[in-house]
């Protein structure tokens, strides 16, 4: 995230607006599990994450690095997409996490 700078032989140009890198979920493992299952989510721009959900239900989580979050399937979770909310935006998984009994 920041200003974009382009250097050419005739000079340097800098953008007037800040370019924001938004979060992206690349994968998660496992792809199914019961309440309490530990799920490792990989992607980009996770630093500062404020919320993780499973099918819309908020989960407890740890930001391990800018590219990894460990979350725990919450009570009441339903089968659905995983989301991670950060100051730069919200990432939504392409795949679905299946909640099992």
mmCIF file of N, CA and C in Angstrom:
data_model
loop_
_atom_site.group_PDB
_atom_site.id
_atom_site.type_symbol
_atom_site.label_atom_id
_atom_site.label_comp_id
_atom_site.label_asym_id
_atom_site.label_seq_id
_atom_site.Cartn_x
_atom_site.Cartn_y
_atom_site.Cartn_z
ATOM 1 N N UNK A 1 0.847 -1.177 0.000
ATOM 2 C CA UNK A 1 0.000 0.000 0.000
ATOM 3 C C UNK A 1 0.886 1.232 0.000
ATOM 4 N N UNK A 2 0.568 2.206 -0.842
ATOM 5 C CA UNK A 2 1.343 3.435 -0.898
ATOM 6 C C UNK A 2 1.196 4.117 -2.238
ATOM 7 N N UNK A 3 1.978 5.161 -2.423
ATOM 8 C CA UNK A 3 1.985 5.867 -3.688
ATOM 9 C C UNK A 3 2.730 5.044 -4.728
ATOM 10 N N UNK A 4 2.322 5.163 -5.974
ATOM 11 C CA UNK A 4 2.986 4.447 -7.054
ATOM 12 C C UNK A 4 3.957 5.412 -7.725
ATOM 13 N N UNK A 5 5.206 4.967 -7.883
ATOM 14 C CA UNK A 5 6.241 5.788 -8.513
ATOM 15 C C UNK A 5 6.744 5.082 -9.768
ATOM 16 N N UNK A 6 6.847 5.857 -10.851
ATOM 17 C CA UNK A 6 7.369 5.325 -12.105
ATOM 18 C C UNK A 6 8.568 6.170 -12.502
ATOM 19 N N UNK A 7 9.713 5.484 -12.717
ATOM 20 C CA UNK A 7 10.928 6.189 -13.139
ATOM 21 C C UNK A 7 11.163 5.914 -14.618
ATOM 22 N N UNK A 8 11.402 6.982 -15.359
ATOM 23 C CA UNK A 8 11.704 6.884 -16.789
ATOM 24 C C UNK A 8 12.980 7.659 -17.058
ATOM 25 N N UNK A 9 13.562 7.527 -18.247
ATOM 26 C CA UNK A 9 14.763 8.299 -18.564
ATOM 27 C C UNK A 9 14.554 9.808 -18.459
ATOM 28 N N UNK A 10 13.304 10.249 -18.633
ATOM 29 C CA UNK A 10 13.052 11.696 -18.596
ATOM 30 C C UNK A 10 12.563 12.201 -17.243
ATOM 31 N N UNK A 11 12.465 11.322 -16.250
ATOM 32 C CA UNK A 11 12.058 11.789 -14.927
ATOM 33 C C UNK A 11 11.275 10.754 -14.147
ATOM 34 N N UNK A 12 10.794 11.193 -12.987
ATOM 35 C CA UNK A 12 10.046 10.326 -12.091
ATOM 36 C C UNK A 12 8.645 10.894 -11.903
ATOM 37 N N UNK A 13 7.666 10.035 -11.983
ATOM 38 C CA UNK A 13 6.277 10.423 -11.766
ATOM 39 C C UNK A 13 5.754 9.678 -10.544
ATOM 40 N N UNK A 14 4.964 10.367 -9.710
ATOM 41 C CA UNK A 14 4.375 9.756 -8.535
ATOM 42 C C UNK A 14 2.871 9.980 -8.581
ATOM 43 N N UNK A 15 2.116 8.932 -8.262
ATOM 44 C CA UNK A 15 0.656 9.027 -8.299
ATOM 45 C C UNK A 15 0.137 10.025 -7.278
ATOM 46 N N UNK A 16 -1.059 10.541 -7.542
ATOM 47 C CA UNK A 16 -1.708 11.458 -6.613
ATOM 48 C C UNK A 16 -2.535 10.722 -5.567
ATOM 49 N N UNK A 17 -2.768 9.438 -5.798
ATOM 50 C CA UNK A 17 -3.602 8.647 -4.902
ATOM 51 C C UNK A 17 -2.818 7.455 -4.365
ATOM 52 N N UNK A 18 -3.194 7.031 -3.179
ATOM 53 C CA UNK A 18 -2.563 5.871 -2.558
ATOM 54 C C UNK A 18 -3.157 4.604 -3.182
ATOM 55 N N UNK A 19 -2.283 3.698 -3.588
ATOM 56 C CA UNK A 19 -2.690 2.389 -4.093
ATOM 57 C C UNK A 19 -2.792 1.468 -2.891
ATOM 58 N N UNK A 20 -3.962 0.866 -2.685
ATOM 59 C CA UNK A 20 -4.193 0.009 -1.530
ATOM 60 C C UNK A 20 -4.181 -1.456 -1.974
ATOM 61 N N UNK A 21 -3.335 -2.247 -1.338
ATOM 62 C CA UNK A 21 -3.286 -3.682 -1.595
ATOM 63 C C UNK A 21 -4.342 -4.326 -0.705
ATOM 64 N N UNK A 22 -5.311 -4.986 -1.322
ATOM 65 C CA UNK A 22 -6.402 -5.596 -0.564
ATOM 66 C C UNK A 22 -6.064 -7.044 -0.212
ATOM 67 N N UNK A 23 -6.673 -7.562 0.850
ATOM 68 C CA UNK A 23 -6.387 -8.944 1.244
ATOM 69 C C UNK A 23 -6.941 -9.943 0.234
ATOM 70 N N UNK A 24 -6.322 -11.125 0.190
ATOM 71 C CA UNK A 24 -6.723 -12.182 -0.732
ATOM 72 C C UNK A 24 -6.515 -13.530 -0.054
ATOM 73 N N UNK A 25 -7.530 -14.388 -0.075
ATOM 74 C CA UNK A 25 -7.410 -15.747 0.465
ATOM 75 C C UNK A 25 -7.040 -16.667 -0.689
ATOM 76 N N UNK A 26 -5.871 -17.273 -0.578
ATOM 77 C CA UNK A 26 -5.391 -18.196 -1.608
ATOM 78 C C UNK A 26 -5.916 -19.606 -1.358
ATOM 79 N N UNK A 27 -5.834 -20.071 -0.107
ATOM 80 C CA UNK A 27 -6.286 -21.424 0.222
ATOM 81 C C UNK A 27 -6.514 -21.538 1.716
ATOM 82 N N UNK A 28 -7.144 -22.651 2.112
ATOM 83 C CA UNK A 28 -7.297 -22.956 3.530
ATOM 84 C C UNK A 28 -7.308 -24.474 3.699
ATOM 85 N N UNK A 29 -6.860 -24.903 4.878
ATOM 86 C CA UNK A 29 -6.758 -26.331 5.135
ATOM 87 C C UNK A 29 -6.981 -26.588 6.618
ATOM 88 N N UNK A 30 -7.801 -27.575 6.951
ATOM 89 C CA UNK A 30 -8.544 -28.454 6.064
ATOM 90 C C UNK A 30 -9.721 -27.719 5.430
ATOM 91 N N UNK A 31 -10.436 -28.389 4.527
ATOM 92 C CA UNK A 31 -11.587 -27.773 3.855
ATOM 93 C C UNK A 31 -12.901 -28.139 4.528
ATOM 94 N N UNK A 32 -12.818 -28.969 5.563
ATOM 95 C CA UNK A 32 -14.020 -29.308 6.333
ATOM 96 C C UNK A 32 -13.605 -29.685 7.745
ATOM 97 N N UNK A 33 -14.561 -29.591 8.670
ATOM 98 C CA UNK A 33 -14.284 -29.958 10.055
ATOM 99 C C UNK A 33 -15.420 -29.548 10.960
ATOM 100 N N UNK A 34 -15.354 -30.032 12.193
ATOM 101 C CA UNK A 34 -16.392 -29.719 13.178
ATOM 102 C C UNK A 34 -16.020 -28.459 13.948
ATOM 103 N N UNK A 35 -16.933 -28.008 14.784
ATOM 104 C CA UNK A 35 -16.680 -26.844 15.639
ATOM 105 C C UNK A 35 -15.399 -27.095 16.430
ATOM 106 N N UNK A 36 -14.535 -26.091 16.494
ATOM 107 C CA UNK A 36 -13.271 -26.189 17.219
ATOM 108 C C UNK A 36 -12.087 -26.572 16.357
ATOM 109 N N UNK A 37 -12.334 -27.027 15.127
ATOM 110 C CA UNK A 37 -11.250 -27.402 14.218
ATOM 111 C C UNK A 37 -10.353 -26.197 13.941
ATOM 112 N N UNK A 38 -9.047 -26.442 13.921
ATOM 113 C CA UNK A 38 -8.077 -25.407 13.575
ATOM 114 C C UNK A 38 -7.943 -25.367 12.059
ATOM 115 N N UNK A 39 -8.108 -24.179 11.482
ATOM 116 C CA UNK A 39 -8.018 -24.000 10.034
ATOM 117 C C UNK A 39 -6.913 -23.002 9.732
ATOM 118 N N UNK A 40 -5.961 -23.410 8.890
ATOM 119 C CA UNK A 40 -4.875 -22.523 8.474
ATOM 120 C C UNK A 40 -5.265 -21.905 7.137
ATOM 121 N N UNK A 41 -5.307 -20.576 7.118
ATOM 122 C CA UNK A 41 -5.707 -19.824 5.928
ATOM 123 C C UNK A 41 -4.486 -19.109 5.387
ATOM 124 N N UNK A 42 -4.196 -19.277 4.094
ATOM 125 C CA UNK A 42 -3.048 -18.604 3.487
ATOM 126 C C UNK A 42 -3.531 -17.628 2.428
ATOM 127 N N UNK A 43 -2.724 -16.594 2.224
ATOM 128 C CA UNK A 43 -3.061 -15.563 1.244
ATOM 129 C C UNK A 43 -2.130 -14.386 1.383
ATOM 130 N N UNK A 44 -2.675 -13.184 1.233
ATOM 131 C CA UNK A 44 -1.863 -11.974 1.317
ATOM 132 C C UNK A 44 -2.601 -10.868 2.072
ATOM 133 N N UNK A 45 -1.813 -9.970 2.644
ATOM 134 C CA UNK A 45 -2.290 -8.741 3.289
ATOM 135 C C UNK A 45 -3.219 -9.020 4.467
ATOM 136 N N UNK A 46 -2.803 -9.949 5.349
ATOM 137 C CA UNK A 46 -3.612 -10.283 6.520
ATOM 138 C C UNK A 46 -3.229 -9.478 7.769
ATOM 139 N N UNK A 47 -2.123 -8.765 7.737
ATOM 140 C CA UNK A 47 -1.695 -8.006 8.910
ATOM 141 C C UNK A 47 -2.798 -7.037 9.334
ATOM 142 N N UNK A 48 -3.079 -7.020 10.620
ATOM 143 C CA UNK A 48 -4.100 -6.119 11.155
ATOM 144 C C UNK A 48 -5.516 -6.647 11.027
ATOM 145 N N UNK A 49 -5.667 -7.927 10.665
ATOM 146 C CA UNK A 49 -7.012 -8.500 10.520
ATOM 147 C C UNK A 49 -7.820 -8.277 11.791
ATOM 148 N N UNK A 50 -9.087 -7.921 11.597
ATOM 149 C CA UNK A 50 -9.968 -7.636 12.727
ATOM 150 C C UNK A 50 -11.105 -8.629 12.855
ATOM 151 N N UNK A 51 -11.332 -9.438 11.812
ATOM 152 C CA UNK A 51 -12.449 -10.377 11.864
ATOM 153 C C UNK A 51 -12.242 -11.522 10.886
ATOM 154 N N UNK A 52 -12.596 -12.734 11.319
ATOM 155 C CA UNK A 52 -12.621 -13.918 10.455
ATOM 156 C C UNK A 52 -13.980 -14.563 10.669
ATOM 157 N N UNK A 53 -14.643 -14.951 9.571
ATOM 158 C CA UNK A 53 -15.930 -15.623 9.704
ATOM 159 C C UNK A 53 -15.968 -16.919 8.895
ATOM 160 N N UNK A 54 -16.777 -17.848 9.369
ATOM 161 C CA UNK A 54 -17.075 -19.097 8.673
ATOM 162 C C UNK A 54 -18.572 -19.074 8.390
ATOM 163 N N UNK A 55 -18.949 -18.950 7.137
ATOM 164 C CA UNK A 55 -20.366 -18.881 6.804
ATOM 165 C C UNK A 55 -21.068 -17.722 7.485
ATOM 166 N N UNK A 56 -20.338 -16.648 7.728
ATOM 167 C CA UNK A 56 -20.909 -15.455 8.352
ATOM 168 C C UNK A 56 -20.841 -15.427 9.865
ATOM 169 N N UNK A 57 -20.343 -16.479 10.483
ATOM 170 C CA UNK A 57 -20.248 -16.549 11.949
ATOM 171 C C UNK A 57 -18.821 -16.213 12.379
ATOM 172 N N UNK A 58 -18.677 -15.236 13.262
ATOM 173 C CA UNK A 58 -17.360 -14.770 13.707
ATOM 174 C C UNK A 58 -16.601 -15.858 14.454
ATOM 175 N N UNK A 59 -15.292 -15.938 14.153
ATOM 176 C CA UNK A 59 -14.420 -16.953 14.739
ATOM 177 C C UNK A 59 -13.303 -16.314 15.546
ATOM 178 N N UNK A 60 -12.736 -17.097 16.453
ATOM 179 C CA UNK A 60 -11.508 -16.719 17.145
ATOM 180 C C UNK A 60 -10.361 -17.036 16.193
ATOM 181 N N UNK A 61 -9.354 -16.159 16.157
ATOM 182 C CA UNK A 61 -8.257 -16.350 15.204
ATOM 183 C C UNK A 61 -6.985 -15.689 15.688
ATOM 184 N N UNK A 62 -5.870 -16.086 15.064
ATOM 185 C CA UNK A 62 -4.559 -15.472 15.288
ATOM 186 C C UNK A 62 -3.981 -15.105 13.935
ATOM 187 N N UNK A 63 -3.413 -13.909 13.843
ATOM 188 C CA UNK A 63 -2.682 -13.524 12.632
ATOM 189 C C UNK A 63 -1.257 -13.996 12.831
ATOM 190 N N UNK A 64 -0.857 -15.039 12.113
ATOM 191 C CA UNK A 64 0.480 -15.605 12.245
ATOM 192 C C UNK A 64 1.516 -14.785 11.490
ATOM 193 N N UNK A 65 1.099 -14.242 10.351
ATOM 194 C CA UNK A 65 1.981 -13.405 9.517
ATOM 195 C C UNK A 65 1.097 -12.678 8.514
ATOM 196 N N UNK A 66 1.715 -11.887 7.666
ATOM 197 C CA UNK A 66 0.960 -11.178 6.635
ATOM 198 C C UNK A 66 0.315 -12.151 5.649
ATOM 199 N N UNK A 67 0.818 -13.386 5.603
ATOM 200 C CA UNK A 67 0.329 -14.366 4.630
ATOM 201 C C UNK A 67 -0.366 -15.578 5.255
ATOM 202 N N UNK A 68 -0.534 -15.577 6.593
ATOM 203 C CA UNK A 68 -1.185 -16.728 7.224
ATOM 204 C C UNK A 68 -1.990 -16.329 8.452
ATOM 205 N N UNK A 69 -3.197 -16.886 8.533
ATOM 206 C CA UNK A 69 -4.071 -16.733 9.698
ATOM 207 C C UNK A 69 -4.477 -18.125 10.146
ATOM 208 N N UNK A 70 -4.475 -18.360 11.460
ATOM 209 C CA UNK A 70 -4.994 -19.594 12.022
ATOM 210 C C UNK A 70 -6.310 -19.249 12.703
ATOM 211 N N UNK A 71 -7.381 -19.937 12.292
ATOM 212 C CA UNK A 71 -8.707 -19.670 12.851
ATOM 213 C C UNK A 71 -9.303 -20.961 13.386
ATOM 214 N N UNK A 72 -10.289 -20.812 14.254
ATOM 215 C CA UNK A 72 -10.927 -21.947 14.896
ATOM 216 C C UNK A 72 -12.413 -21.916 14.562
ATOM 217 N N UNK A 73 -12.935 -23.009 13.999
ATOM 218 C CA UNK A 73 -14.337 -23.059 13.578
ATOM 219 C C UNK A 73 -15.210 -22.754 14.797
ATOM 220 N N UNK A 74 -16.030 -21.697 14.706
ATOM 221 C CA UNK A 74 -16.816 -21.278 15.865
ATOM 222 C C UNK A 74 -18.111 -22.076 16.054
ATOM 223 N N UNK A 75 -18.600 -22.064 17.273
ATOM 224 C CA UNK A 75 -19.906 -22.648 17.560
ATOM 225 C C UNK A 75 -20.949 -21.893 16.743
ATOM 226 N N UNK A 76 -21.842 -22.619 16.121
ATOM 227 C CA UNK A 76 -22.874 -21.986 15.303
ATOM 228 C C UNK A 76 -22.474 -21.789 13.860
ATOM 229 N N UNK A 77 -21.225 -22.135 13.516
ATOM 230 C CA UNK A 77 -20.764 -21.969 12.129
ATOM 231 C C UNK A 77 -21.587 -22.847 11.199
ATOM 232 N N UNK A 78 -21.782 -22.354 9.995
ATOM 233 C CA UNK A 78 -22.494 -23.108 8.962
ATOM 234 C C UNK A 78 -21.586 -23.242 7.751
ATOM 235 N N UNK A 79 -21.858 -24.222 6.932
ATOM 236 C CA UNK A 79 -21.086 -24.409 5.707
ATOM 237 C C UNK A 79 -21.184 -23.138 4.866
ATOM 238 N N UNK A 80 -20.034 -22.658 4.419
ATOM 239 C CA UNK A 80 -20.014 -21.434 3.613
ATOM 240 C C UNK A 80 -18.603 -20.940 3.402
ATOM 241 N N UNK A 81 -18.496 -19.758 2.876
ATOM 242 C CA UNK A 81 -17.197 -19.160 2.576
ATOM 243 C C UNK A 81 -16.555 -18.623 3.848
ATOM 244 N N UNK A 82 -15.227 -18.539 3.810
ATOM 245 C CA UNK A 82 -14.451 -17.933 4.893
ATOM 246 C C UNK A 82 -14.158 -16.494 4.474
ATOM 247 N N UNK A 83 -14.284 -15.563 5.396
ATOM 248 C CA UNK A 83 -13.904 -14.176 5.113
ATOM 249 C C UNK A 83 -12.896 -13.698 6.143
ATOM 250 N N UNK A 84 -12.013 -12.814 5.700
ATOM 251 C CA UNK A 84 -11.055 -12.151 6.592
ATOM 252 C C UNK A 84 -11.167 -10.662 6.325
ATOM 253 N N UNK A 85 -11.437 -9.905 7.388
ATOM 254 C CA UNK A 85 -11.556 -8.454 7.279
ATOM 255 C C UNK A 85 -10.301 -7.801 7.841
ATOM 256 N N UNK A 86 -9.730 -6.879 7.073
ATOM 257 C CA UNK A 86 -8.532 -6.132 7.481
ATOM 258 C C UNK A 86 -8.791 -4.650 7.252
ATOM 259 N N UNK A 87 -7.886 -3.786 7.707
ATOM 260 C CA UNK A 87 -8.057 -2.363 7.423
ATOM 261 C C UNK A 87 -8.051 -2.039 5.918
ATOM 262 N N UNK A 88 -7.510 -2.949 5.094
ATOM 263 C CA UNK A 88 -7.433 -2.726 3.649
ATOM 264 C C UNK A 88 -8.619 -3.302 2.885
ATOM 265 N N UNK A 89 -9.532 -3.979 3.582
ATOM 266 C CA UNK A 89 -10.687 -4.563 2.912
ATOM 267 C C UNK A 89 -10.987 -5.953 3.423
ATOM 268 N N UNK A 90 -11.905 -6.629 2.738
ATOM 269 C CA UNK A 90 -12.324 -7.971 3.136
ATOM 270 C C UNK A 90 -12.039 -8.961 2.021
ATOM 271 N N UNK A 91 -11.412 -10.077 2.391
ATOM 272 C CA UNK A 91 -11.153 -11.169 1.447
ATOM 273 C C UNK A 91 -12.198 -12.250 1.668
ATOM 274 N N UNK A 92 -12.680 -12.835 0.565
ATOM 275 C CA UNK A 92 -13.657 -13.918 0.627
ATOM 276 C C UNK A 92 -13.064 -15.120 -0.092
ATOM 277 N N UNK A 93 -13.110 -16.278 0.555
ATOM 278 C CA UNK A 93 -12.554 -17.490 -0.066
ATOM 279 C C UNK A 93 -13.338 -17.867 -1.312
ATOM 280 N N UNK A 94 -12.639 -18.425 -2.280
ATOM 281 C CA UNK A 94 -13.295 -18.940 -3.491
ATOM 282 C C UNK A 94 -14.051 -20.217 -3.146
ATOM 283 N N UNK A 95 -13.435 -21.042 -2.303
ATOM 284 C CA UNK A 95 -14.033 -22.312 -1.908
ATOM 285 C C UNK A 95 -14.883 -22.192 -0.668
ATOM 286 N N UNK A 96 -15.600 -23.252 -0.391
ATOM 287 C CA UNK A 96 -16.507 -23.309 0.762
ATOM 288 C C UNK A 96 -15.899 -24.214 1.834
ATOM 289 N N UNK A 97 -16.013 -23.786 3.092
ATOM 290 C CA UNK A 97 -15.631 -24.633 4.212
ATOM 291 C C UNK A 97 -16.887 -25.386 4.650
ATOM 292 N N UNK A 98 -16.777 -26.708 4.730
ATOM 293 C CA UNK A 98 -17.915 -27.540 5.107
ATOM 294 C C UNK A 98 -17.838 -27.873 6.593
ATOM 295 N N UNK A 99 -18.879 -27.463 7.324
ATOM 296 C CA UNK A 99 -18.962 -27.756 8.767
ATOM 297 C C UNK A 99 -19.561 -29.146 8.915
ATOM 298 N N UNK A 100 -18.864 -30.019 9.654
ATOM 299 C CA UNK A 100 -19.336 -31.379 9.888
ATOM 300 C C UNK A 100 -19.745 -31.546 11.339
ATOM 301 N N UNK A 101 -20.438 -32.639 11.608
ATOM 302 C CA UNK A 101 -20.874 -32.920 12.991
ATOM 303 C C UNK A 101 -19.836 -33.683 13.753
#
